[in-house]
XYZ file of C-alpha atoms in Angstrom:
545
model
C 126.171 85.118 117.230
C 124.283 84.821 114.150
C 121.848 87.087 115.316
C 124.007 89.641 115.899
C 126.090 89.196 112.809
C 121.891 89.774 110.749
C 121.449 92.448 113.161
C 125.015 94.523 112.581
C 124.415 94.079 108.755
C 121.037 95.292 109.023
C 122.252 98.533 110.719
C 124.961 99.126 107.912
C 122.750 98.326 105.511
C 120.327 101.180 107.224
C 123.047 103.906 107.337
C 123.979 103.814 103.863
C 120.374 103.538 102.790
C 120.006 107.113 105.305
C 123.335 107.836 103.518
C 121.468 107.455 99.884
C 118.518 108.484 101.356
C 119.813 112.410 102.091
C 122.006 112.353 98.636
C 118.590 111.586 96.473
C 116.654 114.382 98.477
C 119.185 116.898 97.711
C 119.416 115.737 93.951
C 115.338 115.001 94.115
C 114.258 118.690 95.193
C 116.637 120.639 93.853
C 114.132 121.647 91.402
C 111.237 122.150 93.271
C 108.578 120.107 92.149
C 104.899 121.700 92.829
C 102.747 118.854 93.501
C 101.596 116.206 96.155
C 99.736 113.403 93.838
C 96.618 115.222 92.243
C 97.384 118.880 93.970
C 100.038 121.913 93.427
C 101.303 122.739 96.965
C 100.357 125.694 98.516
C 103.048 127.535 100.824
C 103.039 130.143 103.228
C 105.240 133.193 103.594
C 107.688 130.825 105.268
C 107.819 128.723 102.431
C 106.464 125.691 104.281
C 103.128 123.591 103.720
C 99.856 124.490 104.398
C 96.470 122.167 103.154
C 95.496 122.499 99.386
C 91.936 122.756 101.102
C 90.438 125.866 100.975
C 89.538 127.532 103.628
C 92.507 126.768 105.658
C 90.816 127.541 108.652
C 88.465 124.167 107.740
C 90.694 122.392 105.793
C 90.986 119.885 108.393
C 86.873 119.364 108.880
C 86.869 119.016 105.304
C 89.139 116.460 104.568
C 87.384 114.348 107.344
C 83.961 114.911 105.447
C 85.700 114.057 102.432
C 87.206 110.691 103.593
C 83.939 109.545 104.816
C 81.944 110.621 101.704
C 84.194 108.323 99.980
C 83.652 105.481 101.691
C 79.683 106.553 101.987
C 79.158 107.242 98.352
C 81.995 105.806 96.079
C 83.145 102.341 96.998
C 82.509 99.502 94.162
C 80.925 96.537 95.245
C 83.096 93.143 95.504
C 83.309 90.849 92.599
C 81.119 87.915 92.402
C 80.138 85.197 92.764
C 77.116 86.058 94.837
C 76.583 86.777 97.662
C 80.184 88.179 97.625
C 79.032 90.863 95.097
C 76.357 92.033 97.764
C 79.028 93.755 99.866
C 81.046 96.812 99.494
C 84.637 95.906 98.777
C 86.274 96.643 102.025
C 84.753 93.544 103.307
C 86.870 91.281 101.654
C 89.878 93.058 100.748
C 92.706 95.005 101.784
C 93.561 97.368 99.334
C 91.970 99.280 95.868
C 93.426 99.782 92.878
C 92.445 103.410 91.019
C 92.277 104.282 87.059
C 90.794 107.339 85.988
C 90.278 108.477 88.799
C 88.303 106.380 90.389
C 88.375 102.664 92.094
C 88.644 100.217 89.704
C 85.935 96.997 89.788
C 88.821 94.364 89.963
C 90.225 94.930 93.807
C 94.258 94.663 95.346
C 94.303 90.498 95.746
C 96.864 90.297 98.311
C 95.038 89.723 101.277
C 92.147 90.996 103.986
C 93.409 92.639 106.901
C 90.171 91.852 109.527
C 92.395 92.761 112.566
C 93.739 96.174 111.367
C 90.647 97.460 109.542
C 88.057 97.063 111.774
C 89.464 98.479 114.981
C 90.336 101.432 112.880
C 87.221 102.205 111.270
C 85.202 101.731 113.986
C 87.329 104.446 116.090
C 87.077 106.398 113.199
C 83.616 105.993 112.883
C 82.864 106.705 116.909
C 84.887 109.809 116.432
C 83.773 111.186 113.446
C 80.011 110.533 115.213
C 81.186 112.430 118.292
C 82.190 115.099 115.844
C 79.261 115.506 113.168
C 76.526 113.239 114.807
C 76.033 111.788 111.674
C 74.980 108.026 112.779
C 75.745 106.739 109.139
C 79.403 105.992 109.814
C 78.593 104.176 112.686
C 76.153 101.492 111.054
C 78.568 100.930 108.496
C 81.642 100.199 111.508
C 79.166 98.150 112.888
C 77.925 95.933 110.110
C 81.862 95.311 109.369
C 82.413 93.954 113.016
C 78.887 91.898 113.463
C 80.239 89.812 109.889
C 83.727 89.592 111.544
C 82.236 87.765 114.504
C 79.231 85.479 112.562
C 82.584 84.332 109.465
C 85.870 84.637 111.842
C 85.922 83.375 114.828
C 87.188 80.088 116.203
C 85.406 77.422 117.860
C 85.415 75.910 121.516
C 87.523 73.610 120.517
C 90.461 75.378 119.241
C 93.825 76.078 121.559
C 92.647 79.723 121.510
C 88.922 79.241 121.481
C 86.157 81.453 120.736
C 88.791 84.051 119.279
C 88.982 86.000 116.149
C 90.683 85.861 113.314
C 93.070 88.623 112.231
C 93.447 87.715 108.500
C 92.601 85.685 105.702
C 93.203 85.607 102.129
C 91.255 87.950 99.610
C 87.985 87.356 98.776
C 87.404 84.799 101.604
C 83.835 84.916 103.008
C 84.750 82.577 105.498
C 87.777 83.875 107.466
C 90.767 81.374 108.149
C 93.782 83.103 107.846
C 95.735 84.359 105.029
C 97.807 81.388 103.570
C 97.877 82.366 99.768
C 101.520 83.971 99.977
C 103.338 81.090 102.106
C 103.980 83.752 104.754
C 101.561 81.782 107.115
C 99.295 78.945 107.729
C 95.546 78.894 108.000
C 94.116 79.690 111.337
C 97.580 81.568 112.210
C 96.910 84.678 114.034
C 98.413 88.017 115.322
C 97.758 88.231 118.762
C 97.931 92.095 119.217
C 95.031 92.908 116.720
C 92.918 90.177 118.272
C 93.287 91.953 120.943
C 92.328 95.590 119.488
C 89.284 93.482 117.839
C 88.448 92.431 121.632
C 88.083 96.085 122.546
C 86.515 97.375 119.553
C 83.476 94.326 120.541
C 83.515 95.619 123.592
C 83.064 99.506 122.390
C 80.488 98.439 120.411
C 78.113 97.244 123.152
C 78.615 100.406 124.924
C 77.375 101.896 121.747
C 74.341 99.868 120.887
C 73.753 97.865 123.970
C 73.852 94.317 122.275
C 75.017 91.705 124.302
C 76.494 90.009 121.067
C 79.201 91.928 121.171
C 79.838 92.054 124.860
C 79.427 88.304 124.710
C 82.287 88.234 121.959
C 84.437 90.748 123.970
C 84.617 88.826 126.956
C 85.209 85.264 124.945
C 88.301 87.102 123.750
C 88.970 88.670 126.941
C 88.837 84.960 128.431
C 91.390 83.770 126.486
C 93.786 86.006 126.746
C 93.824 86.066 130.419
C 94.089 82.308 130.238
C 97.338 82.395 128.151
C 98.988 85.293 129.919
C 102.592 84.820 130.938
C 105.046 86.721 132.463
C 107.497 88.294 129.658
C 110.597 89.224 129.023
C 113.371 90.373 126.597
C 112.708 87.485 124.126
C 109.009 86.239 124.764
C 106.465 88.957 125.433
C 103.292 88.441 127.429
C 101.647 86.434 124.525
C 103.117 85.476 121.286
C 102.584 88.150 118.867
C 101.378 85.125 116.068
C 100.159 81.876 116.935
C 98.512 79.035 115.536
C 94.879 78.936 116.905
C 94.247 75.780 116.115
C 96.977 73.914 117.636
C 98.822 76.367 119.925
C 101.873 76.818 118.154
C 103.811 79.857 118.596
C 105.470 80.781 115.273
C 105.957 84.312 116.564
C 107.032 84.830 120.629
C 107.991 88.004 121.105
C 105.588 91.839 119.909
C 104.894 94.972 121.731
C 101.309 96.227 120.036
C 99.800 95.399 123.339
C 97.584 98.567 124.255
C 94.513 97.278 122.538
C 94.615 93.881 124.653
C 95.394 95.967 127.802
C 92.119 98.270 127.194
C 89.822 95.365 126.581
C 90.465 94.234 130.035
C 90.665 97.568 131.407
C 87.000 98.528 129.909
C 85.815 94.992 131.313
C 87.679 95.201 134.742
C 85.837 99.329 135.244
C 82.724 97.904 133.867
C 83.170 94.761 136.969
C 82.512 92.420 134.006
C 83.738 89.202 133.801
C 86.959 87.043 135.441
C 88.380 90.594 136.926
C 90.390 88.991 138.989
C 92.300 87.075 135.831
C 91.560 90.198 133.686
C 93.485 92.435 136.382
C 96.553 90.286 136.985
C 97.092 90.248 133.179
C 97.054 93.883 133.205
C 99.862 93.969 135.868
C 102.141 91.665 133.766
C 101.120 93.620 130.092
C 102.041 96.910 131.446
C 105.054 95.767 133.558
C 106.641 94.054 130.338
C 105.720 97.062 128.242
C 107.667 99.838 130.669
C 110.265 97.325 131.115
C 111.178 96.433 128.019
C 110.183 98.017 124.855
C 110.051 101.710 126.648
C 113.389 100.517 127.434
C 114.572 99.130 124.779
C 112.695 100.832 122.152
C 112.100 97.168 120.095
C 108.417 97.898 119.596
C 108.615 94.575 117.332
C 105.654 93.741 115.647
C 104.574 93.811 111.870
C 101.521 94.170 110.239
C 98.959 91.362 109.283
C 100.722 90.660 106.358
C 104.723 90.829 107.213
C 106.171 87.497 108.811
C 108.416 89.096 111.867
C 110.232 86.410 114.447
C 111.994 89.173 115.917
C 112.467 90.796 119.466
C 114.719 93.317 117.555
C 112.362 94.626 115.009
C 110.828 98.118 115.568
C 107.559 99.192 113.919
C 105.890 102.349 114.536
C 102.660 101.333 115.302
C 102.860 99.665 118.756
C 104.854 102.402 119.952
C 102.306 105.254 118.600
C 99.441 103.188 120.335
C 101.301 103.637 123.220
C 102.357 106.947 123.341
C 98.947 108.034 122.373
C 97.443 106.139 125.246
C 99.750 106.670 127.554
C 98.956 111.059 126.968
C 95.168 109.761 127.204
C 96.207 107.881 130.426
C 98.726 109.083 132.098
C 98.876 106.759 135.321
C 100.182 104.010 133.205
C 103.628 105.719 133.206
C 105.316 107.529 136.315
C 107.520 108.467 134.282
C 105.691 109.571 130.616
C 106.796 113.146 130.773
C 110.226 111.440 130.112
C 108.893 109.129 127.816
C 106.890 110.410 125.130
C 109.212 113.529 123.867
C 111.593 110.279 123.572
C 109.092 108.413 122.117
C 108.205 111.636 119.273
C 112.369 111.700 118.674
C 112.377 107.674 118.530
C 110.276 108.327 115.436
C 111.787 110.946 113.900
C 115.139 108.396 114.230
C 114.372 105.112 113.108
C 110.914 106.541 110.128
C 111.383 109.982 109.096
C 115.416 110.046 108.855
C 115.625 106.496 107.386
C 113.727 105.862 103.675
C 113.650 104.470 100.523
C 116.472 105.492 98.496
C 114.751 108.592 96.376
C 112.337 109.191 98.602
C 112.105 112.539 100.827
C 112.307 112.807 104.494
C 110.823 115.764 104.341
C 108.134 117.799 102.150
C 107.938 121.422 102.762
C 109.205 121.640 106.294
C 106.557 118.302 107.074
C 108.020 115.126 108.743
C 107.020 112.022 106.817
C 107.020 108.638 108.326
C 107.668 105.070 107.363
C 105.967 101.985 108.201
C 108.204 99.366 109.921
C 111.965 97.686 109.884
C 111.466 96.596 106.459
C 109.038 99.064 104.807
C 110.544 102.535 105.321
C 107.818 103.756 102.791
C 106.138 107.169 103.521
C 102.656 106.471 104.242
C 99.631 109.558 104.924
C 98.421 107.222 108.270
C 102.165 106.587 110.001
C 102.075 110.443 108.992
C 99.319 111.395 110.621
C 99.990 109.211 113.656
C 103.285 111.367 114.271
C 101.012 114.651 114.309
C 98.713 113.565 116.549
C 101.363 112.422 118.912
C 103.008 115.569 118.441
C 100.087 118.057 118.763
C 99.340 115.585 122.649
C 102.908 116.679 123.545
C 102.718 120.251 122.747
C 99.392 121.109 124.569
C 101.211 119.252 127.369
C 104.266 120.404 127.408
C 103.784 124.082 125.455
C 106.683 123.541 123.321
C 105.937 124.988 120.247
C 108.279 123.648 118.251
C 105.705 119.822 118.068
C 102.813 122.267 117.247
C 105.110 123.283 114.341
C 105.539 119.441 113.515
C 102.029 118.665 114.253
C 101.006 121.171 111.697
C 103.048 120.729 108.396
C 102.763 116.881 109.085
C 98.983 117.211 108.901
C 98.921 119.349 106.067
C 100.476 117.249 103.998
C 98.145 114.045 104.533
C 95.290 116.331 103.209
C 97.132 116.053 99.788
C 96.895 112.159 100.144
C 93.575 112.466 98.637
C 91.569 113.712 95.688
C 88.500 116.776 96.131
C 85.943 113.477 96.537
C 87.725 111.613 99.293
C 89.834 109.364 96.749
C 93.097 108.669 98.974
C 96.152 108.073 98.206
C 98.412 106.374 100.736
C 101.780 107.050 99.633
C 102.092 109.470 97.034
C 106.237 109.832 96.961
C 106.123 105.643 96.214
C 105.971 103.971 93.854
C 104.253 101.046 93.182
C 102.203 101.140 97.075
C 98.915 100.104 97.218
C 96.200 102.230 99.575
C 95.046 100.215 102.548
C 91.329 100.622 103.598
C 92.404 100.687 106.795
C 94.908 102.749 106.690
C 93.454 105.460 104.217
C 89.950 105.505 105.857
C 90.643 104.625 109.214
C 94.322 104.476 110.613
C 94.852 107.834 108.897
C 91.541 110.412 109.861
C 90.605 109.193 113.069
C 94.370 110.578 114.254
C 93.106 114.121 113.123
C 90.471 114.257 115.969
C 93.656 114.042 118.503
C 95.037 116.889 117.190
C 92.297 118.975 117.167
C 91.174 118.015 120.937
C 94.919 119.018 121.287
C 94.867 122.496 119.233
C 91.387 123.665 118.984
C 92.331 126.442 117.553
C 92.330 124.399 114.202
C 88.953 123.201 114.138
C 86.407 125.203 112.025
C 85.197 128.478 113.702
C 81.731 129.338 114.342
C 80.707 125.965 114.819
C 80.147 123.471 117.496
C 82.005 119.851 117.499
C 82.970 117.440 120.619
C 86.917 117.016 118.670
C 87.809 113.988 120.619
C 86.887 111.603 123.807
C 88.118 108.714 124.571
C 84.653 107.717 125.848
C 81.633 106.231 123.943
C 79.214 108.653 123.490
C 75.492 108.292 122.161
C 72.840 110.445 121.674
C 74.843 113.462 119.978
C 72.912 116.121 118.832
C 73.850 119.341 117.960
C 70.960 122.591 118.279
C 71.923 126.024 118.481
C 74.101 127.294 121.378
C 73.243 123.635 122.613
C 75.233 120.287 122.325
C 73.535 117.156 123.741
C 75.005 113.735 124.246
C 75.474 110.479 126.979
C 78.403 109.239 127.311
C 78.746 105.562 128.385
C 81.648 105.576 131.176
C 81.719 106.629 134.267
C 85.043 108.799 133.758
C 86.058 110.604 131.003
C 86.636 114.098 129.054
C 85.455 115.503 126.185
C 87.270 118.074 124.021
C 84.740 120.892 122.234
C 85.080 123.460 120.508
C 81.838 125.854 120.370
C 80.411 128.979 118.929
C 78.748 129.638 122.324
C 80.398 130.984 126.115
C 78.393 127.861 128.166
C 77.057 128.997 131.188
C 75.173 125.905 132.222
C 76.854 122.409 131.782
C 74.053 119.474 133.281
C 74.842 115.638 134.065
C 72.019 114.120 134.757
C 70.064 117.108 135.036
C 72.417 118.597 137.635
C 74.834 121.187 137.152
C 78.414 120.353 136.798
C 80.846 123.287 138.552
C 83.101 125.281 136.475
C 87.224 124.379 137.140
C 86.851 122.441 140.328
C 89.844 120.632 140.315
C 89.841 117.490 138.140
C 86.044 117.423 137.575
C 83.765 120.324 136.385
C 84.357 122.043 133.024
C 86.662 124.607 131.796
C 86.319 127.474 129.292
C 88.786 129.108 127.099
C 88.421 131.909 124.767
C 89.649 131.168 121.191
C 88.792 134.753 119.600
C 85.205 135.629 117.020
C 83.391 134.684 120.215
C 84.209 130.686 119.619
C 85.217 128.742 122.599
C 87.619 125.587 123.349
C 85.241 124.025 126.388
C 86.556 120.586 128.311
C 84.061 118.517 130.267
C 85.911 116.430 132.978
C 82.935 113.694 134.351
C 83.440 111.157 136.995
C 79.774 109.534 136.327
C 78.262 107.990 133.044
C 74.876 109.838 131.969
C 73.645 112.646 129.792
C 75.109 115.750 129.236
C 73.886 118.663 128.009
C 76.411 122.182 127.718
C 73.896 125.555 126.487
């Protein structure tokens, strides 16, 4: 009874918030006002937003370049003592603080957010390799994981042994958990970004072949299998927080499972491992996750630093993991056709209608989208997530009207930076601090999505691989030629070239054009560019001339 009673309040409290919400819009832009943090907005003849990048018809590319020229080029290094002041300062913290236009020396103390950032930068990084071939990004992903595994991860003898930790407080070298706010204890852990860590391990011995990171992968892999239960309404298949140490639950019930369900997945393709455990636990994940929050739409889970106990809650970032794997992987839904326009709307319901009183829904005919239950915020990366979902549906389901959403949403997170890659996170807030991972990898590596989706709004007369799920190596772009392996034995990859191909080679042997789901396909985007898909069933090199 007393939940009910919180969770009745909680939904008047939300409609006259909504209620507030619409009256400050219309009082807020009556006027007008001509700028998105450091830029005037540019419209089109519609009156609606298009990128302050010029040209528009790279605006996109350039905003990825810019993001990672940032992070390349323009990051301050920690505070001391040493050896703390050896490392950049996305090591240790979560968040920046900006004067002048720049990043100030003394960083955002609140916390460091292992578990979010790293999985995020390092599919950032992968994609942004597939996409430029510039091996940079991915030395820097890696170095953040390898220090992540050698200063955060738990010993044999913990309840949940050789697993890593998600958080810990700011400026910790050694990572035990993020106690300095009271929110949790030391060696207290989310579950679902574990998890994500897991696969990102994983992805990054496909990449470089270490078995460090295999090793680590499967540890995590191990455990999760081994504390697997079936779940239901109130307790999910793990807790979403636990203690690590003792086995306390402090958390039972989340939804962010999809990074959890991949490690397995990779391991149980790859024959790698307990894949008889791994597989079971991959019956029960996706069984609770069609059952119950596709059903119930309670995709409850925080972020590393928000204490949730609650199989009510709804965040947007377990559901956009899902939706956005369930377009890259159909199978895992009969019924996702249903689903994700559902899942787009759920969205648009609960994190673009509902927001902070004086806050817009809307910018310019873009959506802009909130965080979670308790942070309705408008943030560039839950932004960008919503495109990417969006632009998926539309090249599914030709429904122009998500391409429209896609679009406008996308333009505006290009004014969430400065011209050198300085982002901004939530520039109709006040007083929000910009997340490394959010702002340099939650946010970009959603743009490659969209342009796998609409290829139309990569650059023209250039060549790119715009998205793959798969871990590719080798990349190397020559004229009229692209060259890379890829490291699965199924997968796609999304291009868009300057060249008609007429020869794609696997392995030195020619792969067939359109024959049924393997081969390539070809499609004629005007100026004599091309949007090209390879569909593989084998692992190996591929060259398309």
């Amino acid at each position: 009874i007393l939940r009910m009673n919180k969770t009745t309040l909680f939904i008047i409290n939300c409609l006259i918030a909504s209620s507030l919400c619409a009256q400050q819009q219309s009082n807020r832009y009556s006027t007008r006002p001509d700028s998105i943090a450091t830029h005037k907005v540019v419209l089109d003849d519609q009156s609606k937003l298009i990128s302050w990048i010029q040209p528009q018809s790279r605006a996109y590319d350039i905003f990825l370049r810019q993001r990672w020229n940032f992070v390349k080029t323009s990051v301050p290094y920690s505070p001391g003592p040493p050896p703390r002041s050896a490392y950049p300062q996305y090591y240790f913290y979560c968040a920046y603080k900006v004067g002048n236009g720049k990043i100030l020396q003394e960083p955002e103390a609140w916390m460091n957010d292992v578990g979010e950032r790293i999985p995020n930068w390092f599919e950032s990084a992968h994609l942004y390799y597939a996409y430029t071939g510039d091996t940079t990004v991915m030395h820097i992903a890696e170095k953040l994981a390898e220090y992540a595994i050698d200063h955060g991860t738990t010993p044999a003898t913990f309840a949940w042994p050789n697993f890593p930790y998600t958080t810990t407080n700011a400026g910790d070298m050694e990572f035990k958990g993020f106690d300095a706010a009271k929110r949790f204890v030391l060696h207290e852990v989310q579950v679902d970004h574990a998890g994500d860590m897991g696969l990102t391990y994983y992805r990054l011995y496909l990449s470089t072949g270490k078995e460090k990171y295999k090793t680590a992968a499967i540890n995590i892999a191990n455990t999760l299998a081994d504390k697997a239960k079936t779940g239901n309404a109130e307790e999910s298949v793990w807790p979403y927080r636990v203690v690590m140490n003792t086995g306390e639950v402090t958390a039972p019930y989340g939804a962010n499972w999809i990074g959890a369900y991949s490690l397995l997945e990779h391991l149980v393709k790859a024959n790698t491992g307990n894949v008889a455990a791994y597989r079971n636990t991959m019956n029960k994940v996706r069984d609770f996750m069609l059952r119950y929050p596709m059903q119930t739409g309670y995709w409850a889970d925080g972020h590393t630093d928000t204490d949730i106990r609650s199989n009510t809650y709804k965040s947007n970032m377990g559901k956009s993991n899902t939706a956005l794997y369930i377009l890259d992987n159909p199978a895992f839904d009969p019924e996702w056709k249903t689903h994700i326009p559902q899942m787009i709307q759920w969205t648009e319901t609960y994190f673009v209608t509902r927001c902070v009183e004086g806050e817009p829904a809307t910018q310019w005919g873009a959506n802009l989208v909130g965080e979670q239950d308790d942070f309705f915020s408008k943030m560039d990366y839950q932004t960008a997530r919503y495109a990417a979902e969006c632009a998926k549906w539309y090249a599914v389901s030709g429904d122009a009207a998500y391409k429209e959403k896609a679009y406008r949403s996308l333009n505006w997170v290009t004014y969430c930076n400065d011209s050198t890659g300085l982002a901004f996170e939530s520039p109709v807030s006040k007083g929000i601090a910009s997340w490394w991972s959010d702002c340099y990898g939650e946010g970009p590596r959603m743009f490659y999505h969209a342009l796998a989706a609409i290829p139309e709004w990569a650059p023209p007369h250039e060549n790119h691989i715009l998205y793959t799920q798969a871990i590719l190596k080798n990349v190397l772009y020559e004229t009229k030629k692209v060259r890379y392996t890829a490291t699965d034995e199924n997968g796609t990859e999304f291009l868009r070239l300057s060249f008609k191909p007429t020869k794609v080679l696997l392995n030195g042997k020619r792969v067939a054009l359109q024959n049924k789901n393997t081969g390539y396909t070809v499609r004629a985007l005007g100026g004599g560019d091309y949007a090209v898909t390879v569909n593989r069933t084998k692992a190996g090199h591929i060259i398309i001339e």
